[in-house]
Coordinates of C-alpha atoms (C1' of nucleotides) in Angstrom, one line a residue:
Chain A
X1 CA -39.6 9.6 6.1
X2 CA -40.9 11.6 2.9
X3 CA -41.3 8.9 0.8
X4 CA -42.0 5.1 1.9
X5 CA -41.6 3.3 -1.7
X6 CA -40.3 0.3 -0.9
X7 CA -38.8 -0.2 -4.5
X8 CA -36.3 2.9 -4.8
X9 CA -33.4 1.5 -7.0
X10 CA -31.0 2.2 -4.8
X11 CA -26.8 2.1 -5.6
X12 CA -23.9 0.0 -4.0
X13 CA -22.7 3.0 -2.0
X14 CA -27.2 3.4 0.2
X15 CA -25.8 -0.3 0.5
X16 CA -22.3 0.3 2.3
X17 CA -24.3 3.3 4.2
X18 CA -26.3 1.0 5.4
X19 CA -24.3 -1.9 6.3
X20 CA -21.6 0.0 8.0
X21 CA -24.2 1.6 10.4
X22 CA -25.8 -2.0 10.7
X23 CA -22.6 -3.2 11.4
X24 CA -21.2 -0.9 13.8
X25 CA -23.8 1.0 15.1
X26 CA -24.7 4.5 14.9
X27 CA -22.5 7.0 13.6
X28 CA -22.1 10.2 12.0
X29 CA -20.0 10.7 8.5
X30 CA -17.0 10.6 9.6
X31 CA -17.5 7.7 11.7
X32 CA -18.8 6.0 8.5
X33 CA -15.8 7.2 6.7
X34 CA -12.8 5.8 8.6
X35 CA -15.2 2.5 9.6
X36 CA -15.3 3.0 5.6
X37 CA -10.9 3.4 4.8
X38 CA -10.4 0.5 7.4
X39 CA -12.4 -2.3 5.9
X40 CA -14.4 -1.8 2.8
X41 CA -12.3 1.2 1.4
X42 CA -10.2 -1.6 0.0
X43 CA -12.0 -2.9 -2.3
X44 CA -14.7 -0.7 -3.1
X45 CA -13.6 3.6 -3.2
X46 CA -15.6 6.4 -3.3
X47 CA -15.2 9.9 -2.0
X48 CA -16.1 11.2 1.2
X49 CA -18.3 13.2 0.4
X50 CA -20.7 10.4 -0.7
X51 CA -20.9 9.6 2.8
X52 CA -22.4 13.1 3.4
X53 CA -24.6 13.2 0.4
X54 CA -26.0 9.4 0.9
X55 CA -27.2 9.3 4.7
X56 CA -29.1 11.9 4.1
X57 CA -30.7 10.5 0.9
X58 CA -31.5 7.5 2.8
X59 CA -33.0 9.4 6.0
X60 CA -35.2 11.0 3.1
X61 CA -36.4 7.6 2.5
X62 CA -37.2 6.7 5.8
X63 CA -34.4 4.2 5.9
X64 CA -31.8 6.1 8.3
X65 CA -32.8 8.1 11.1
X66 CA -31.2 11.2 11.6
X67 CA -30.6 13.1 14.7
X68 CA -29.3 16.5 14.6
X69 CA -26.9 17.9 17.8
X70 CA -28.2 21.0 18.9
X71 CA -25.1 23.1 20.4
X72 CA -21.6 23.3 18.8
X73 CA -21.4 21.9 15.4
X74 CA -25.1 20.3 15.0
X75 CA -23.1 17.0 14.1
X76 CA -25.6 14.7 12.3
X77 CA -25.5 11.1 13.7
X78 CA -27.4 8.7 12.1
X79 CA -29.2 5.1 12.7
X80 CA -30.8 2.0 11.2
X81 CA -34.2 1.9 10.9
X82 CA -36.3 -1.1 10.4
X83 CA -37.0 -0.2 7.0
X84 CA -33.0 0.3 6.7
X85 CA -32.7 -3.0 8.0
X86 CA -35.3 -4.6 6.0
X87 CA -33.8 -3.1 3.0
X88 CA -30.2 -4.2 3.2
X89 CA -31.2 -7.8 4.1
X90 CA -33.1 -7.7 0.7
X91 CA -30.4 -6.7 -1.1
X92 CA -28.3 -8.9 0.4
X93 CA -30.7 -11.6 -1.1
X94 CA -30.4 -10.3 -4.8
X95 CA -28.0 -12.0 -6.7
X96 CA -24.8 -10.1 -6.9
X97 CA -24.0 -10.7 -10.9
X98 CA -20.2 -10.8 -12.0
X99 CA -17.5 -8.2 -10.7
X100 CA -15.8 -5.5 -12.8
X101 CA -12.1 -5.0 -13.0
X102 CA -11.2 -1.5 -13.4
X103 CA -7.8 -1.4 -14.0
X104 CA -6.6 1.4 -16.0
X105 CA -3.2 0.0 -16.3
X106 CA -4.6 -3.1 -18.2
X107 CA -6.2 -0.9 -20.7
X108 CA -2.6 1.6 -20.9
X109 CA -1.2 -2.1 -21.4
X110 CA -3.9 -2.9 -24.0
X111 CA -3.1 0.0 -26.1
X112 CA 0.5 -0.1 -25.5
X113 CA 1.2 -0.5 -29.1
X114 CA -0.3 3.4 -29.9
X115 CA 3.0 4.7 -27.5
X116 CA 6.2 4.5 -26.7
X117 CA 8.3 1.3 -27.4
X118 CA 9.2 1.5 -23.4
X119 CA 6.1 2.1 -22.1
X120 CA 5.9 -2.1 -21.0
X121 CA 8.3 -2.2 -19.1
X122 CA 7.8 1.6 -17.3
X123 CA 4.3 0.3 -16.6
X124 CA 4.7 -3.0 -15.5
X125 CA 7.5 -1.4 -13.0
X126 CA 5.1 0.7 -11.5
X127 CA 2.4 -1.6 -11.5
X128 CA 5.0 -3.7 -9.7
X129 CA 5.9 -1.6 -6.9
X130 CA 1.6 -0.6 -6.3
X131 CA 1.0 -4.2 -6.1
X132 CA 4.1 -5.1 -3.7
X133 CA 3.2 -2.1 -1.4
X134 CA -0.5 -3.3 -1.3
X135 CA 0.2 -6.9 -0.5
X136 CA 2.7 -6.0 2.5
X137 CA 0.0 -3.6 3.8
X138 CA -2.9 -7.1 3.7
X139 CA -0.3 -9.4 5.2
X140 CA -0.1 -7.2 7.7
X141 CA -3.9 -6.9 8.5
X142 CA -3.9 -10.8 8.2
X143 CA -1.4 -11.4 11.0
X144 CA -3.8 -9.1 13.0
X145 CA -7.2 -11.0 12.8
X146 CA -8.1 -14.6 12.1
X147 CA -9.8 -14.0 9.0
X148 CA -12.1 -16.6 9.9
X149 CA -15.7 -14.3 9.7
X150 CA -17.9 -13.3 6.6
X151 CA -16.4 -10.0 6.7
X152 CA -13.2 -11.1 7.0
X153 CA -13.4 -12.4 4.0
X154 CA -12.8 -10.3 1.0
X155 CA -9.4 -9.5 2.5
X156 CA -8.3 -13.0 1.7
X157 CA -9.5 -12.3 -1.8
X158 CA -7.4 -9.1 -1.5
X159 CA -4.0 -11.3 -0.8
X160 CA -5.3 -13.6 -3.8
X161 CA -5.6 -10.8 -6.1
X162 CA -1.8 -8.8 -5.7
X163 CA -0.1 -12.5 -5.4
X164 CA -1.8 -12.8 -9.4
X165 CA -1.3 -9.1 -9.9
X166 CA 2.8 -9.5 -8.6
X167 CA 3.2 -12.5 -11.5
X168 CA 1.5 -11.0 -14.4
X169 CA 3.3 -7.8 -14.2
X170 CA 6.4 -10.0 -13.1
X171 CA 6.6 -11.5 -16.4
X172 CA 6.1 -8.3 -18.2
X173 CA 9.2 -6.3 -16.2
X174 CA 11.7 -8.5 -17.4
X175 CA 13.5 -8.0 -20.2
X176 CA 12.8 -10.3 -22.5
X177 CA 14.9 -13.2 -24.0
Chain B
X1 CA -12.6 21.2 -33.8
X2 CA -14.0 23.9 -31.7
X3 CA -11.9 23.8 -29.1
X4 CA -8.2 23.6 -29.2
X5 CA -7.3 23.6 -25.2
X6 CA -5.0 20.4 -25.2
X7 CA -5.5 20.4 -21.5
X8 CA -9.2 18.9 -21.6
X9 CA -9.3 16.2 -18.8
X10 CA -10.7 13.2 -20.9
X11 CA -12.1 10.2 -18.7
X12 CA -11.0 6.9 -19.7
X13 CA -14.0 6.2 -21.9
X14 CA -13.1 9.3 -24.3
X15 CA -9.7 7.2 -24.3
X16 CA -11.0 4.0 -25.1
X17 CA -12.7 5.3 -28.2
X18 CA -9.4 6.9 -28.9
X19 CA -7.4 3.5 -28.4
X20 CA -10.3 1.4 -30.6
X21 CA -10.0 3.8 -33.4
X22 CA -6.1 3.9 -33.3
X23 CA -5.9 0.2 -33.2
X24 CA -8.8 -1.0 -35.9
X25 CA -9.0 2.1 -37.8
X26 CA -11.7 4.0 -38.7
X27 CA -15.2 3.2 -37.4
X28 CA -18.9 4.2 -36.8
X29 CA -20.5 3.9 -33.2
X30 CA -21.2 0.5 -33.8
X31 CA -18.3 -0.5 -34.7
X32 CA -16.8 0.7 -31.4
X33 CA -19.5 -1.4 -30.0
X34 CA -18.2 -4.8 -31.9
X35 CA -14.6 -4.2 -31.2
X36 CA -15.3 -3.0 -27.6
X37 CA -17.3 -6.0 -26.8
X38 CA -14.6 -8.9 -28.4
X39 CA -11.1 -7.2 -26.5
X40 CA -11.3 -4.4 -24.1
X41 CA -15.2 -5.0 -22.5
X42 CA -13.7 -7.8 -20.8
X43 CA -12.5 -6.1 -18.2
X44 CA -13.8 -2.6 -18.6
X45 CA -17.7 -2.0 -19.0
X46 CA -19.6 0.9 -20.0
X47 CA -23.2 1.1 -21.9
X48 CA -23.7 1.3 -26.0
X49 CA -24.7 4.9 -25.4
X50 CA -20.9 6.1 -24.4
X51 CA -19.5 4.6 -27.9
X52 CA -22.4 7.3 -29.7
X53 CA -22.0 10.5 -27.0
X54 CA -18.1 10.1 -26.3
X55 CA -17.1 10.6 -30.1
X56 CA -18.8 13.3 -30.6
X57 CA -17.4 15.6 -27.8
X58 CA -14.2 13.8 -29.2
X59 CA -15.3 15.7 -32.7
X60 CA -16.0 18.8 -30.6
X61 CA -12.3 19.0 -29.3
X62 CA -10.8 17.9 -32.6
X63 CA -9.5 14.4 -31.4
X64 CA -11.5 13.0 -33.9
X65 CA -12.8 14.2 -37.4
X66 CA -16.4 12.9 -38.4
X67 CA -17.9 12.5 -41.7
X68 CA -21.4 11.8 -42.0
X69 CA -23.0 10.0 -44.7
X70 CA -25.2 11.8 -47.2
X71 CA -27.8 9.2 -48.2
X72 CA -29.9 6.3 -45.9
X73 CA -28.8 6.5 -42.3
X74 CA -26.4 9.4 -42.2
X75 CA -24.5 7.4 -40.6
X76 CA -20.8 8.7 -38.7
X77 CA -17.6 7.5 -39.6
X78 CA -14.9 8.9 -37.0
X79 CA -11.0 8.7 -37.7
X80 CA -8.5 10.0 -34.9
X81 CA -6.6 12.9 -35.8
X82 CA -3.3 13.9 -35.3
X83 CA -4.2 15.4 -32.0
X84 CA -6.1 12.7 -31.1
X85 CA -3.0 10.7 -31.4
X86 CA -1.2 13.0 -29.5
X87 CA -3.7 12.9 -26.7
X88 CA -4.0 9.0 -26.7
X89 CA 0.3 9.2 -26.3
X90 CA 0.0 11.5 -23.5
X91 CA -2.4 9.5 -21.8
X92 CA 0.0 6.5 -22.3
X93 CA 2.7 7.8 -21.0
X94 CA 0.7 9.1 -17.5
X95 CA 1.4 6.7 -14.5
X96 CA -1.7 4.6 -14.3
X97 CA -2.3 4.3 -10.3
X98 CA -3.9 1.2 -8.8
X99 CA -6.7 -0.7 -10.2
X100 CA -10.1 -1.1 -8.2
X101 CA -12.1 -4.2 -7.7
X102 CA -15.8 -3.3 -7.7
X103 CA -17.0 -6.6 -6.9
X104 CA -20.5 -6.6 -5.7
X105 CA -20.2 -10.1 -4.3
X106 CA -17.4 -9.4 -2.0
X107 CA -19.5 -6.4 -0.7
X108 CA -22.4 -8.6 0.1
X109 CA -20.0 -11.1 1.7
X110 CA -18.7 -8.5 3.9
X111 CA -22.1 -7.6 5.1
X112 CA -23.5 -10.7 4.8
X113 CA -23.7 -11.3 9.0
X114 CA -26.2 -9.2 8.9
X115 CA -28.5 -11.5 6.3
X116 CA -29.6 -14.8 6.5
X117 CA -27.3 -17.6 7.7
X118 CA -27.3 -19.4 4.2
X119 CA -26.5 -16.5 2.1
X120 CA -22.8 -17.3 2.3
X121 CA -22.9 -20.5 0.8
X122 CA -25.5 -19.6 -1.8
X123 CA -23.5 -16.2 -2.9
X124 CA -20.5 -18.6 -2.8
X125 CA -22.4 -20.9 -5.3
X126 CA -23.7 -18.5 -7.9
X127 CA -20.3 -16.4 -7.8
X128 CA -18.6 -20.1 -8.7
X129 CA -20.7 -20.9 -11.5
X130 CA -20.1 -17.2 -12.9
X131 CA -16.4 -17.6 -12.6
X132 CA -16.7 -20.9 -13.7
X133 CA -18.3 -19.8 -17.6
X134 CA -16.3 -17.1 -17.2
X135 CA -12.8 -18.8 -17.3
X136 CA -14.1 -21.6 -20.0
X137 CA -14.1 -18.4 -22.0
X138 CA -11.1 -16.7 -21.4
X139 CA -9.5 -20.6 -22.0
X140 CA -11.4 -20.5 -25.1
X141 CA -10.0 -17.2 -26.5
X142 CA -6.8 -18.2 -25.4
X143 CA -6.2 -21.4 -27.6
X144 CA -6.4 -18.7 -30.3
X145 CA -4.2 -16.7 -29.7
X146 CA -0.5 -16.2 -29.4
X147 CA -1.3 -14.3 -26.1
X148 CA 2.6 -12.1 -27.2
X149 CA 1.2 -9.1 -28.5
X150 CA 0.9 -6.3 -25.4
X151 CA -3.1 -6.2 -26.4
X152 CA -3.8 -9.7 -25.4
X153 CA -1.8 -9.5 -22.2
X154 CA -4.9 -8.7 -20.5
X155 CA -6.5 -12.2 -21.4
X156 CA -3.4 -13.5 -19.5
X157 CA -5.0 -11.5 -16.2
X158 CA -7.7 -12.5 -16.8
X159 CA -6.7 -16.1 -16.6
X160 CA -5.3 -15.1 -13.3
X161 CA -8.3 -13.9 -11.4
X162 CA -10.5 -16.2 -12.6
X163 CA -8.4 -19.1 -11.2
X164 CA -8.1 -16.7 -7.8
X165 CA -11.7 -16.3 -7.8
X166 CA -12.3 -20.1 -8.1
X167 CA -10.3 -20.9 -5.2
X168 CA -11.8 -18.2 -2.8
X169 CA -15.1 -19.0 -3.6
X170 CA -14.3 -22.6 -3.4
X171 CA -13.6 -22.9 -0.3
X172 CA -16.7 -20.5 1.2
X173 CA -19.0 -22.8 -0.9
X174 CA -17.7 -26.2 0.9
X175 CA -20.4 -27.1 3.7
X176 CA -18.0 -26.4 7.0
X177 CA -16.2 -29.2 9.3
Chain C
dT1 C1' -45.2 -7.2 -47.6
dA2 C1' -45.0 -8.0 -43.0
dC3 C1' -42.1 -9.0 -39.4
dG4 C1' -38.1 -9.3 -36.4
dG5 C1' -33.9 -8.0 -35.3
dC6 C1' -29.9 -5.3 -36.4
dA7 C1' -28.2 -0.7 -36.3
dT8 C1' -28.3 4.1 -34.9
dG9 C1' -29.1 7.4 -32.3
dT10 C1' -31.4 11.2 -28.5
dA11 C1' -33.2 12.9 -24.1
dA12 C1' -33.5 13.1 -19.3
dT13 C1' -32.1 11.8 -15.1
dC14 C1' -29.0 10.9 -11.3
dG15 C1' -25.1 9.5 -8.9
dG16 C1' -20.3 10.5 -8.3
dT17 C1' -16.5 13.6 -8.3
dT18 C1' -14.2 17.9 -7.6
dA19 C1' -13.6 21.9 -5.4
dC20 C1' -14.6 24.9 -2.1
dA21 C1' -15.6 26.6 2.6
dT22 C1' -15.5 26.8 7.5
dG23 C1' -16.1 25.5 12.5
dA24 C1' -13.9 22.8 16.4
dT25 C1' -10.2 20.8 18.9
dT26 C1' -5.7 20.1 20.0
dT27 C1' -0.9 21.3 20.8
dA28 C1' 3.0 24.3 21.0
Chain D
dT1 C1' -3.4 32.5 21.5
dA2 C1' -1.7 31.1 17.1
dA3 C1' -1.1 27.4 14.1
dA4 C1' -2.2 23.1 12.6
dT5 C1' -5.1 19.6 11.9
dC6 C1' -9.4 17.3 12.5
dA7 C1' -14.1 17.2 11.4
dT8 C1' -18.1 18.6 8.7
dG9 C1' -20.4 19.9 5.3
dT10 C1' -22.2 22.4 0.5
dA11 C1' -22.5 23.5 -4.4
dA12 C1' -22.0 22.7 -9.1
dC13 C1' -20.6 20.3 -12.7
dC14 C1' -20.3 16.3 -15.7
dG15 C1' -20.1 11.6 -17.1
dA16 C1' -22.7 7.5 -17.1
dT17 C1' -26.8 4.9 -17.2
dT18 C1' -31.6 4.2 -18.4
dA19 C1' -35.2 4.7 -21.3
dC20 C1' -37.0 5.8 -25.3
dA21 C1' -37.5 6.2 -30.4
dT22 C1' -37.0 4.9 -35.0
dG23 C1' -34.9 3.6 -39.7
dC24 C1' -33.0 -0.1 -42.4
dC25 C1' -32.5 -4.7 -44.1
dG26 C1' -32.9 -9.6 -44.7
dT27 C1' -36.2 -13.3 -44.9
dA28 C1' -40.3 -15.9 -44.7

DNA sequence: TACGGCATGTAATCGGTTACATGATTTA
DNA sequence: TAAATCATGTAACCGATTACATGCCGTA
């Protein structure tokens, strides 16, 4: 509670801090990082250690409140404030602007011509195989839930995306006529 | 040419500037900047500022030679070098892992419970009409090219998500039953 | 010749990533 | 009680982003 600005500029991951611990209540790290690899770890990564560094940034800020264990391991578990609250709600009211691809076998593929004559097809085989693993791995979380809530959601997306992923690199892995 | 470890772990900007220069020969800054922005900057981002600071530590490890202009603006012209090359090749030949969305209106979605009621249809709204421009684009670049070459695949992609994003956000902007 | 925009950079900051380090808890 | 793994954190570096600063050129 140092600093009360209400305009920090703060980054996507204060964001995910904030909404996991909205969402599923207090928690220390480590809570936050397997709420983290089981839902939005799919389509947003960062390393752990954000999830040490951030919390406490934010509990700077007066936007998480922190309370330290006192025996054992002095775990750090950490809570919402209203001010968190407030916070998230008004960034979830900012427009979110256009997404960002990131795929560093599209830019290998882009350059392709600088390399080997092979390299195509090597790349679109493994591309392949990361995209048919992934897809398998969402249909299974589908058959689980209902996919019917807001957070629900971008998992749908996520079957949308490998299905387009599995035909462009299809087309590429073949030999060609 | 300082430094002659070949082991230097280069990010994927260094290898972008590599890639541009292999491809369209050689360039200042700027034009890193034009090329960037008409091919690769589709689906791969990064401020001006990279395409002035990444060639130069380039230059540093001898991936790149530099000649400055005498007169006016001393301006840089940088040309890969043989072990530029070589580095671009090795980098081509790595196995390129799994891509990574980054989507800052999925991550709103996903917390979006914990806004206001209406902010899933509005998101859904402004995500469509970015999508929307977005695809009229790629179909514009598209009717220009062959879309054969390996550098152009990644329009084909593109194609691809933007008709998946369409169809997600579609149906999360349609007023419920 | 004044102005606006194009072209070219630099500096400082900050978040993210890697690597390291160690205390608890469980299980054999 | 030893080993293994889970859980928890710290420190330092470095790339990326922002902000700033300014020179050149075409045109009115």
């Amino acid at each position: 509670m140092t600093d009360a600005s209400p305009e920090a500029h703060l980054g996507p991951s204060a964001y995910i801090v904030l909404g996991l611990l909205g969402q599923y209540g207090p928690g220390t790290s480590y809570d936050l990082k397997n709420w983290a690899d089981a839902s939005v770890g799919n389509f947003w990564t960062f390393p752990r250690s954000q999830l040490y560094a951030e919390p406490q940034r934010l509990a700077q800020l007066g936007l998480l409140e922190e309370r330290q264990e006192e025996g054992g391991r002095r775990k750090r578990t950490y809570q919402v404030t209203d001010a968190g609250r407030a916070a998230l709600q008004a960034w979830l009211a900012e427009p979110a602007g256009f997404p960002e691809l990131r795929d560093l076998g599209l830019l290998k593929l882009f350059f392709a011509e600088q390399g080997s004559a092979e390299r195509v097809r090597q790349l679109a085989a493994e591309q392949l195989g990361l995209h048919r693993a992934r897809l398998k791995e969402y249909e299974r979380q589908a058959d689980c839930w209902p996919t019917t809530l807001p957070a629900e959601q971008p998992l749908r997306m996520g079957l949308l995306y490998e299905r387009a992923s599995l035909a462009f690199w299809g087309v590429l892995a073949e030999p060609e006529a």
